[in-house]
Amino acid sequence: MFQSVPLAPPDAILGLAEAFAKDPNPAKINLGIGVFCDETGKTPILASVKEAERRLLETEASKGYLPIDGSPAYTQAVQAMLFGADHEAITSRRVSTSHTPGGTAALRVSADFIRKNFPKATVWLSDPTWPNHPQIFEAAGVPVKVYPYFDAASNGLAFERTLAALGQVAAGDFVLLHGCCHNPTGIDPTVEQWRQIAATLAARGATALIDFAYQGFGRGLTEDAAGLLAILQPGVELLVCSSFSKNFGLYKERVGALTAVSKDAETATRVQSQIKAVIRANYSNPPSHGGAVVATILGDTALRAQWEQELAAMRDRINGMRSLFVASLKAAGVPRDFSFIERQLGMFSFSGLTKDQVQTLRDQHAIYMVGSGRINVAGMRPATMGRLCEAIKSVL
Ligand SMILES: Cc1ncc(COP(=O)(O)O)c(C=O)c1O
């Protein structure tokens, strides 16, 4: 049987990480995979996470299963972090949250929920988007289409074209929006643009599906939720897929959440019952550890303050690298304006480098980036910035 199985192509981003690991060059630079690195090139465990883990090790009394949608302490903390604890959607009990293994599982559970309950719906993705988005929805049998997003000429948002395309989506469709720190471009709508997107979706009868994988990596925890809150008007329904891989540095613990906001409390009960049915048939119930760490931190005033400081330090490092990169390219005499990199948010930017230039950087300089020219700014370090900029200059 298995002899007929063809070899699947390597994952565009994780495959790059494997190639990087194998490269023997001691001066290699990894701007590929979307993982935060500190100034020494390591992906650290936050001190607040270590402390929460110490407490959990002491107090955990059972390894019994969690409920299908996770522990209430976790799901309530997630809702408060998304909307603010006294938001109308929470107090009117129209929000339901499920703890999922990472943001990826939140997306897959939403895809299965959409396929089962809205079989005619299409999910609209930004062009470009995270390469796993189309794979996840297609694997669940949900049709996907794309709407314009990136304007190569200005290295900014193609907002008029975005809005025009969203003005054409069918009633009942879902529109996937990156809550902040758009991956791969680093370009987010302004709050006013979010309002216009919200009005357009409402006019079309389409529902927002917000992928929120970087809350706190852009401007701040509440600032980064501004787009989400612009969409979430009274009576509006939406889905949010959270990931705590980046903002808590909990990548391998697989911790995320799917939050559904329904029209009213009675609808929310039915929606949550369907989401739980999807989860039960998929991974049954979530792994506990990562969610327990997040709930412990968010539920303790001092630990939460410590985590917020650590999150701010990660954000400041990324923004610092953006400025240093732009200044260093200029100082190296690179004949191209890269100042747009400083205006973008989160770990990623589209560098504008071509596929061939990306390949040359890899082959001749051991500098790894995604073929689209996406760079992970959090992979940059002051110690290697000079070498990086000289290499980029040589391929331009
Ligand atoms: C836009 C986007 N969504 C979702 C995810 C999934 O995150 P997780 O690792 O928590 O599954 C990522 C991770 O890279 C991402 O960049």
Short mmCIF file of C-alpha atoms and ligand atoms in Angstrom, two decimals:
data_model
loop_
_atom_site.label_atom_id
_atom_site.label_comp_id
_atom_site.label_asym_id
_atom_site.label_seq_id
_atom_site.Cartn_x
_atom_site.Cartn_y
_atom_site.Cartn_z
CA MET A 1 0.00 0.00 0.00
CA PHE A 2 2.44 2.62 1.18
CA GLN A 3 4.78 2.25 -1.79
CA SER A 4 2.43 4.40 -3.89
CA VAL A 5 2.55 7.31 -1.43
CA PRO A 6 4.35 10.29 -3.04
CA LEU A 7 6.83 12.45 -1.16
CA ALA A 8 5.18 15.62 0.16
CA PRO A 9 7.08 18.87 -0.46
CA PRO A 10 8.85 20.24 2.63
CA ASP A 11 7.02 23.00 4.50
CA ALA A 12 8.15 26.37 3.11
CA ILE A 13 9.09 27.78 6.51
CA LEU A 14 9.82 24.78 8.73
CA GLY A 15 11.85 23.24 5.87
CA LEU A 16 14.02 26.35 5.93
CA ALA A 17 14.69 25.83 9.64
CA GLU A 18 15.90 22.30 8.90
CA ALA A 19 18.25 23.56 6.17
CA PHE A 20 19.58 26.24 8.55
CA ALA A 21 20.24 23.68 11.29
CA LYS A 22 22.30 21.60 8.84
CA ASP A 23 24.41 24.54 7.57
CA PRO A 24 27.93 24.19 9.09
CA ASN A 25 28.83 27.89 8.58
CA PRO A 26 29.43 29.33 12.09
CA ALA A 27 28.47 32.84 10.88
CA LYS A 28 25.05 31.75 9.54
CA ILE A 29 22.10 34.09 10.15
CA ASN A 30 18.49 32.89 10.43
CA LEU A 31 15.84 35.41 9.39
CA GLY A 32 13.48 32.62 8.32
CA ILE A 33 11.26 30.98 10.90
CA GLY A 34 8.94 33.20 12.97
CA VAL A 35 10.44 32.77 16.39
CA PHE A 36 11.62 35.58 18.67
CA CYS A 37 15.34 35.59 19.45
CA ASP A 38 17.18 37.71 22.01
CA GLU A 39 20.41 39.66 21.42
CA THR A 40 22.41 36.45 21.75
CA GLY A 41 20.32 34.63 19.15
CA LYS A 42 18.48 32.42 21.68
CA THR A 43 14.72 31.97 22.14
CA PRO A 44 14.49 32.47 25.91
CA ILE A 45 12.01 31.11 28.46
CA LEU A 46 10.45 34.17 30.14
CA ALA A 47 11.17 34.52 33.87
CA SER A 48 7.42 34.92 34.53
CA VAL A 49 6.84 31.58 32.75
CA LYS A 50 9.58 29.87 34.80
CA GLU A 51 7.99 31.17 38.03
CA ALA A 52 4.50 30.04 36.96
CA GLU A 53 5.92 26.60 36.12
CA ARG A 54 7.59 26.38 39.54
CA ARG A 55 4.26 27.11 41.21
CA LEU A 56 2.43 24.61 39.02
CA LEU A 57 4.96 21.88 39.77
CA GLU A 58 4.30 22.42 43.48
CA THR A 59 0.53 22.71 43.38
CA GLU A 60 -0.70 20.49 40.52
CA ALA A 61 -2.67 17.67 42.14
CA SER A 62 -4.02 15.63 39.23
CA LYS A 63 -3.38 14.73 35.61
CA GLY A 64 -7.09 14.13 34.92
CA TYR A 65 -8.49 15.37 31.59
CA LEU A 66 -9.40 19.01 31.11
CA PRO A 67 -12.91 19.82 29.84
CA ILE A 68 -13.22 19.69 26.01
CA ASP A 69 -12.89 23.48 25.82
CA GLY A 70 -10.26 23.85 28.56
CA SER A 71 -10.29 25.22 32.10
CA PRO A 72 -12.59 28.16 32.89
CA ALA A 73 -9.69 30.02 34.60
CA TYR A 74 -7.83 30.00 31.28
CA THR A 75 -10.71 30.78 28.95
CA GLN A 76 -11.92 33.68 31.13
CA ALA A 77 -8.40 35.12 31.26
CA VAL A 78 -8.18 34.90 27.46
CA GLN A 79 -11.47 36.75 27.01
CA ALA A 80 -10.40 39.54 29.39
CA MET A 81 -7.09 39.90 27.54
CA LEU A 82 -8.86 40.14 24.19
CA PHE A 83 -11.71 42.51 24.95
CA GLY A 84 -11.20 43.91 28.49
CA ALA A 85 -13.01 42.14 31.36
CA ASP A 86 -16.05 44.44 31.38
CA HIS A 87 -16.66 44.52 27.63
CA GLU A 88 -20.33 44.33 26.65
CA ALA A 89 -19.76 41.06 24.75
CA ILE A 90 -18.48 39.39 27.94
CA THR A 91 -21.04 40.83 30.36
CA SER A 92 -23.90 39.87 28.01
CA ARG A 93 -22.45 36.31 27.95
CA ARG A 94 -22.26 36.09 24.18
CA VAL A 95 -18.57 35.10 24.19
CA SER A 96 -17.37 31.50 24.35
CA THR A 97 -13.71 30.45 24.36
CA SER A 98 -12.01 27.09 23.82
CA HIS A 99 -8.42 26.34 24.76
CA THR A 100 -6.71 24.92 21.64
CA PRO A 101 -3.22 23.49 21.01
CA GLY A 102 -1.75 26.70 19.57
CA GLY A 103 -3.20 29.22 17.16
CA THR A 104 -2.95 26.61 14.41
CA ALA A 105 -5.50 24.35 16.10
CA ALA A 106 -7.76 27.36 16.74
CA LEU A 107 -7.69 27.98 12.98
CA ARG A 108 -8.32 24.32 12.17
CA VAL A 109 -11.22 24.09 14.64
CA SER A 110 -12.74 27.26 13.11
CA ALA A 111 -12.31 25.73 9.65
CA ASP A 112 -14.12 22.53 10.70
CA PHE A 113 -16.82 24.60 12.45
CA ILE A 114 -17.34 26.67 9.29
CA ARG A 115 -17.38 23.64 7.00
CA LYS A 116 -19.96 21.84 9.14
CA ASN A 117 -22.29 24.73 9.91
CA PHE A 118 -21.87 26.99 6.85
CA PRO A 119 -21.07 24.60 4.00
CA LYS A 120 -21.54 27.29 1.35
CA ALA A 121 -19.14 29.79 2.98
CA THR A 122 -15.84 30.86 1.42
CA VAL A 123 -12.98 32.10 3.61
CA TRP A 124 -11.19 35.15 2.20
CA LEU A 125 -7.46 35.46 2.86
CA SER A 126 -5.21 38.49 2.42
CA ASP A 127 -2.72 38.44 -0.46
CA PRO A 128 -0.15 37.60 0.84
CA THR A 129 -0.81 35.71 4.06
CA TRP A 130 0.79 33.12 6.36
CA PRO A 131 1.34 30.11 4.02
CA ASN A 132 -0.39 27.74 6.46
CA HIS A 133 -3.72 29.62 6.17
CA PRO A 134 -4.78 28.21 2.77
CA GLN A 135 -3.51 24.74 3.75
CA ILE A 136 -5.56 24.67 6.95
CA PHE A 137 -8.84 25.74 5.32
CA GLU A 138 -8.34 23.56 2.26
CA ALA A 139 -7.57 20.54 4.46
CA ALA A 140 -10.93 21.08 6.15
CA GLY A 141 -12.69 21.34 2.76
CA VAL A 142 -13.42 25.07 3.05
CA PRO A 143 -13.04 27.04 -0.22
CA VAL A 144 -10.61 29.98 -0.01
CA LYS A 145 -10.26 33.12 -2.09
CA VAL A 146 -7.87 36.05 -1.75
CA TYR A 147 -8.33 39.79 -1.40
CA PRO A 148 -5.58 42.33 -2.27
CA TYR A 149 -3.58 43.62 0.71
CA PHE A 150 0.04 44.49 -0.09
CA ASP A 151 1.00 47.36 -2.37
CA ALA A 152 4.51 46.65 -3.67
CA ALA A 153 4.95 50.17 -5.07
CA SER A 154 4.55 51.87 -1.68
CA ASN A 155 5.51 48.92 0.54
CA GLY A 156 2.24 49.70 2.30
CA LEU A 157 -1.38 48.66 2.45
CA ALA A 158 -3.31 48.58 -0.84
CA PHE A 159 -6.26 49.89 1.16
CA GLU A 160 -8.54 51.05 -1.64
CA ARG A 161 -8.17 47.74 -3.43
CA THR A 162 -8.61 45.83 -0.14
CA LEU A 163 -11.84 47.64 0.63
CA ALA A 164 -13.14 47.30 -2.93
CA ALA A 165 -12.56 43.53 -2.83
CA LEU A 166 -14.17 43.15 0.60
CA GLY A 167 -17.13 45.09 -0.77
CA GLN A 168 -17.71 42.16 -3.16
CA VAL A 169 -17.66 39.20 -0.75
CA ALA A 170 -20.89 37.20 -0.55
CA ALA A 171 -23.25 37.31 2.43
CA GLY A 172 -22.33 34.45 4.74
CA ASP A 173 -18.64 34.41 3.81
CA PHE A 174 -15.82 34.76 6.35
CA VAL A 175 -12.96 37.24 5.99
CA LEU A 176 -9.70 36.34 7.71
CA LEU A 177 -7.95 39.43 9.08
CA HIS A 178 -4.64 39.50 10.96
CA GLY A 179 -5.46 41.19 14.28
CA CYS A 180 -2.06 42.95 14.33
CA CYS A 181 1.51 42.49 13.08
CA HIS A 182 0.39 41.13 9.70
CA ASN A 183 2.41 38.06 8.71
CA PRO A 184 4.32 38.31 6.34
CA THR A 185 4.19 42.06 5.56
CA GLY A 186 4.26 43.78 8.97
CA ILE A 187 1.63 46.20 7.62
CA ASP A 188 -1.54 46.79 9.67
CA PRO A 189 -4.61 48.94 8.89
CA THR A 190 -5.02 52.13 10.93
CA VAL A 191 -7.90 52.26 13.43
CA GLU A 192 -9.88 54.37 10.94
CA GLN A 193 -9.22 51.77 8.23
CA TRP A 194 -10.35 49.00 10.62
CA ARG A 195 -13.62 50.94 11.09
CA GLN A 196 -14.13 51.06 7.34
CA ILE A 197 -13.40 47.32 7.07
CA ALA A 198 -15.92 46.68 9.87
CA ALA A 199 -18.59 48.75 8.09
CA THR A 200 -17.92 46.96 4.79
CA LEU A 201 -18.21 43.48 6.35
CA ALA A 202 -21.41 44.50 8.16
CA ALA A 203 -22.89 45.88 4.91
CA ARG A 204 -22.06 42.62 3.08
CA GLY A 205 -23.28 40.32 5.85
CA ALA A 206 -19.81 38.75 6.11
CA THR A 207 -18.16 37.61 9.35
CA ALA A 208 -14.62 38.46 10.50
CA LEU A 209 -12.27 35.66 11.49
CA ILE A 210 -9.41 37.34 13.28
CA ASP A 211 -6.07 35.58 13.50
CA PHE A 212 -4.47 37.13 16.58
CA ALA A 213 -1.06 35.49 16.85
CA TYR A 214 0.97 38.52 17.98
CA GLN A 215 -1.05 40.46 20.60
CA GLY A 216 1.44 42.73 22.37
CA PHE A 217 4.20 42.45 19.75
CA GLY A 218 3.10 45.56 17.82
CA ARG A 219 2.34 48.57 20.02
CA GLY A 220 1.03 47.01 23.25
CA LEU A 221 -1.59 44.55 24.53
CA THR A 222 -4.57 46.92 24.40
CA GLU A 223 -3.28 48.97 21.46
CA ASP A 224 -2.96 45.81 19.35
CA ALA A 225 -6.60 44.89 20.06
CA ALA A 226 -7.89 48.18 18.58
CA GLY A 227 -8.77 46.59 15.23
CA LEU A 228 -10.59 43.72 16.90
CA LEU A 229 -12.57 46.12 19.07
CA ALA A 230 -13.45 48.28 16.05
CA ILE A 231 -15.07 45.22 14.46
CA LEU A 232 -16.77 44.05 17.67
CA GLN A 233 -19.76 46.40 17.80
CA PRO A 234 -22.92 45.45 19.75
CA GLY A 235 -24.67 42.54 18.02
CA VAL A 236 -21.69 41.80 15.73
CA GLU A 237 -20.50 38.17 15.57
CA LEU A 238 -16.92 37.04 14.92
CA LEU A 239 -14.29 34.39 15.54
CA VAL A 240 -10.86 35.07 17.07
CA CYS A 241 -7.93 32.64 16.90
CA SER A 242 -5.39 33.51 19.60
CA SER A 243 -1.87 32.17 19.89
CA PHE A 244 0.31 32.49 22.98
CA SER A 245 3.34 31.02 21.26
CA LYS A 246 4.97 34.41 20.68
CA ASN A 247 3.77 36.73 23.44
CA PHE A 248 4.44 34.17 26.21
CA GLY A 249 7.29 32.43 24.34
CA LEU A 250 5.40 29.13 24.81
CA TYR A 251 5.92 27.83 21.26
CA LYS A 252 6.37 24.12 21.95
CA GLU A 253 3.75 23.99 24.68
CA ARG A 254 1.09 24.56 21.98
CA VAL A 255 -1.22 27.05 23.63
CA GLY A 256 -3.89 29.06 21.90
CA ALA A 257 -7.63 29.69 21.94
CA LEU A 258 -10.66 29.94 19.70
CA THR A 259 -13.11 32.61 20.83
CA ALA A 260 -16.54 32.88 19.23
CA VAL A 261 -18.62 35.99 19.79
CA SER A 262 -22.28 35.34 18.96
CA LYS A 263 -25.28 37.64 18.63
CA ASP A 264 -26.62 36.77 22.08
CA ALA A 265 -26.10 34.35 24.99
CA GLU A 266 -28.54 31.75 23.69
CA THR A 267 -26.79 31.61 20.30
CA ALA A 268 -23.40 31.42 22.05
CA THR A 269 -24.49 28.25 23.86
CA ARG A 270 -25.37 26.55 20.56
CA VAL A 271 -22.20 27.76 18.83
CA GLN A 272 -20.03 26.51 21.68
CA SER A 273 -21.74 23.10 21.59
CA GLN A 274 -20.77 22.79 17.90
CA ILE A 275 -17.19 23.91 18.54
CA LYS A 276 -16.90 21.33 21.33
CA ALA A 277 -18.20 18.62 18.96
CA VAL A 278 -15.46 19.57 16.46
CA ILE A 279 -12.77 19.45 19.16
CA ARG A 280 -13.98 16.11 20.53
CA ALA A 281 -13.62 14.47 17.12
CA ASN A 282 -10.24 16.10 16.54
CA TYR A 283 -7.95 16.04 19.62
CA SER A 284 -10.63 15.43 22.29
CA ASN A 285 -9.41 17.99 24.83
CA PRO A 286 -6.44 20.33 25.11
CA PRO A 287 -3.01 19.71 26.68
CA SER A 288 -2.95 21.37 30.08
CA HIS A 289 0.50 22.76 30.73
CA GLY A 290 0.74 25.84 28.48
CA GLY A 291 -2.77 27.01 29.34
CA ALA A 292 -2.09 26.57 33.05
CA VAL A 293 1.05 28.72 32.72
CA VAL A 294 -0.90 31.48 30.93
CA ALA A 295 -3.78 31.34 33.45
CA THR A 296 -1.33 31.45 36.39
CA ILE A 297 0.43 34.52 35.00
CA LEU A 298 -2.71 36.41 34.00
CA GLY A 299 -4.37 35.60 37.33
CA ASP A 300 -1.60 36.97 39.57
CA THR A 301 -1.04 40.73 39.72
CA ALA A 302 2.72 40.60 40.30
CA LEU A 303 3.41 37.84 37.78
CA ARG A 304 1.27 39.59 35.20
CA ALA A 305 3.22 42.83 35.70
CA GLN A 306 6.48 40.94 35.29
CA TRP A 307 5.22 39.27 32.09
CA GLU A 308 4.03 42.59 30.65
CA GLN A 309 7.54 43.98 31.23
CA GLU A 310 9.09 41.00 29.49
CA LEU A 311 6.65 41.37 26.60
CA ALA A 312 7.53 45.07 26.32
CA ALA A 313 11.23 44.16 26.24
CA MET A 314 10.65 41.74 23.33
CA ARG A 315 8.63 44.42 21.50
CA ASP A 316 11.31 47.05 22.13
CA ARG A 317 14.04 44.75 20.88
CA ILE A 318 12.18 44.12 17.61
CA ASN A 319 11.53 47.83 17.07
CA GLY A 320 15.15 48.61 17.97
CA MET A 321 16.35 46.12 15.33
CA ARG A 322 14.07 47.71 12.73
CA SER A 323 15.70 51.10 13.34
CA LEU A 324 19.23 49.70 13.48
CA PHE A 325 18.68 47.69 10.26
CA VAL A 326 17.46 50.74 8.33
CA ALA A 327 20.33 52.91 9.67
CA SER A 328 22.95 50.22 8.99
CA LEU A 329 21.77 49.66 5.41
CA LYS A 330 22.05 53.40 4.86
CA ALA A 331 25.49 53.55 6.48
CA ALA A 332 26.64 50.64 4.26
CA GLY A 333 25.69 52.73 1.22
CA VAL A 334 22.87 50.46 0.05
CA PRO A 335 21.30 52.25 -2.91
CA ARG A 336 17.66 51.60 -1.97
CA ASP A 337 15.25 53.21 0.47
CA PHE A 338 14.41 50.67 3.18
CA SER A 339 12.83 53.18 5.57
CA PHE A 340 9.45 51.40 5.24
CA ILE A 341 10.86 48.65 7.50
CA GLU A 342 10.73 51.11 10.40
CA ARG A 343 7.05 51.84 9.82
CA GLN A 344 6.02 48.18 10.02
CA LEU A 345 5.05 46.22 13.12
CA GLY A 346 5.75 42.82 14.62
CA MET A 347 8.44 40.32 13.73
CA PHE A 348 8.06 40.37 9.95
CA SER A 349 8.70 42.60 6.97
CA PHE A 350 8.65 42.09 3.26
CA SER A 351 12.20 43.08 2.30
CA GLY A 352 11.44 43.44 -1.42
CA LEU A 353 14.34 41.06 -2.19
CA THR A 354 13.65 38.74 -5.12
CA LYS A 355 13.64 34.93 -4.99
CA ASP A 356 17.05 34.90 -6.74
CA GLN A 357 18.53 37.41 -4.29
CA VAL A 358 17.20 35.34 -1.38
CA GLN A 359 18.81 32.22 -2.89
CA THR A 360 22.17 34.00 -3.37
CA LEU A 361 22.12 35.24 0.22
CA ARG A 362 21.61 31.66 1.34
CA ASP A 363 24.15 30.02 -0.98
CA GLN A 364 26.94 32.57 -0.69
CA HIS A 365 26.41 34.18 2.73
CA ALA A 366 24.55 31.56 4.83
CA ILE A 367 21.77 34.11 5.39
CA TYR A 368 18.37 32.41 5.48
CA MET A 369 15.04 34.10 4.67
CA VAL A 370 11.73 32.92 3.19
CA GLY A 371 11.68 32.82 -0.65
CA SER A 372 9.05 35.58 -0.75
CA GLY A 373 11.66 37.94 0.76
CA ARG A 374 9.97 37.87 4.18
CA ILE A 375 12.45 38.59 6.94
CA ASN A 376 12.09 37.94 10.66
CA VAL A 377 13.41 41.12 12.24
CA ALA A 378 13.62 39.33 15.60
CA GLY A 379 16.37 37.13 14.12
CA MET A 380 18.64 40.19 13.72
CA ARG A 381 21.40 41.01 16.23
CA PRO A 382 23.62 44.07 16.62
CA ALA A 383 26.66 41.77 16.49
CA THR A 384 25.82 40.49 12.99
CA MET A 385 24.08 43.55 11.55
CA GLY A 386 27.15 44.79 9.65
CA ARG A 387 27.67 41.45 7.90
CA LEU A 388 23.96 41.21 7.05
CA CYS A 389 23.84 44.67 5.48
CA GLU A 390 27.04 44.15 3.47
CA ALA A 391 25.62 40.87 2.13
CA ILE A 392 22.32 42.51 1.15
CA LYS A 393 24.27 45.30 -0.56
CA SER A 394 26.22 42.73 -2.56
CA VAL A 395 23.09 41.05 -3.96
CA LEU A 396 21.12 44.21 -4.84
C1 LIG B 1 -0.29 34.54 11.39
C2 LIG B 1 -0.12 33.33 12.24
N1 LIG B 1 -1.20 32.67 12.66
C3 LIG B 1 -1.11 31.58 13.43
C4 LIG B 1 0.10 31.09 13.82
C5 LIG B 1 0.11 29.81 14.63
O1 LIG B 1 0.69 29.87 15.84
P1 LIG B 1 0.90 28.60 16.76
O2 LIG B 1 2.34 28.32 16.73
O3 LIG B 1 0.41 29.05 18.11
O4 LIG B 1 0.10 27.47 16.24
C6 LIG B 1 1.28 31.74 13.41
C7 LIG B 1 2.60 31.21 13.79
O5 LIG B 1 3.59 31.42 13.19
C8 LIG B 1 1.15 32.89 12.60
O6 LIG B 1 2.23 33.55 12.18
#
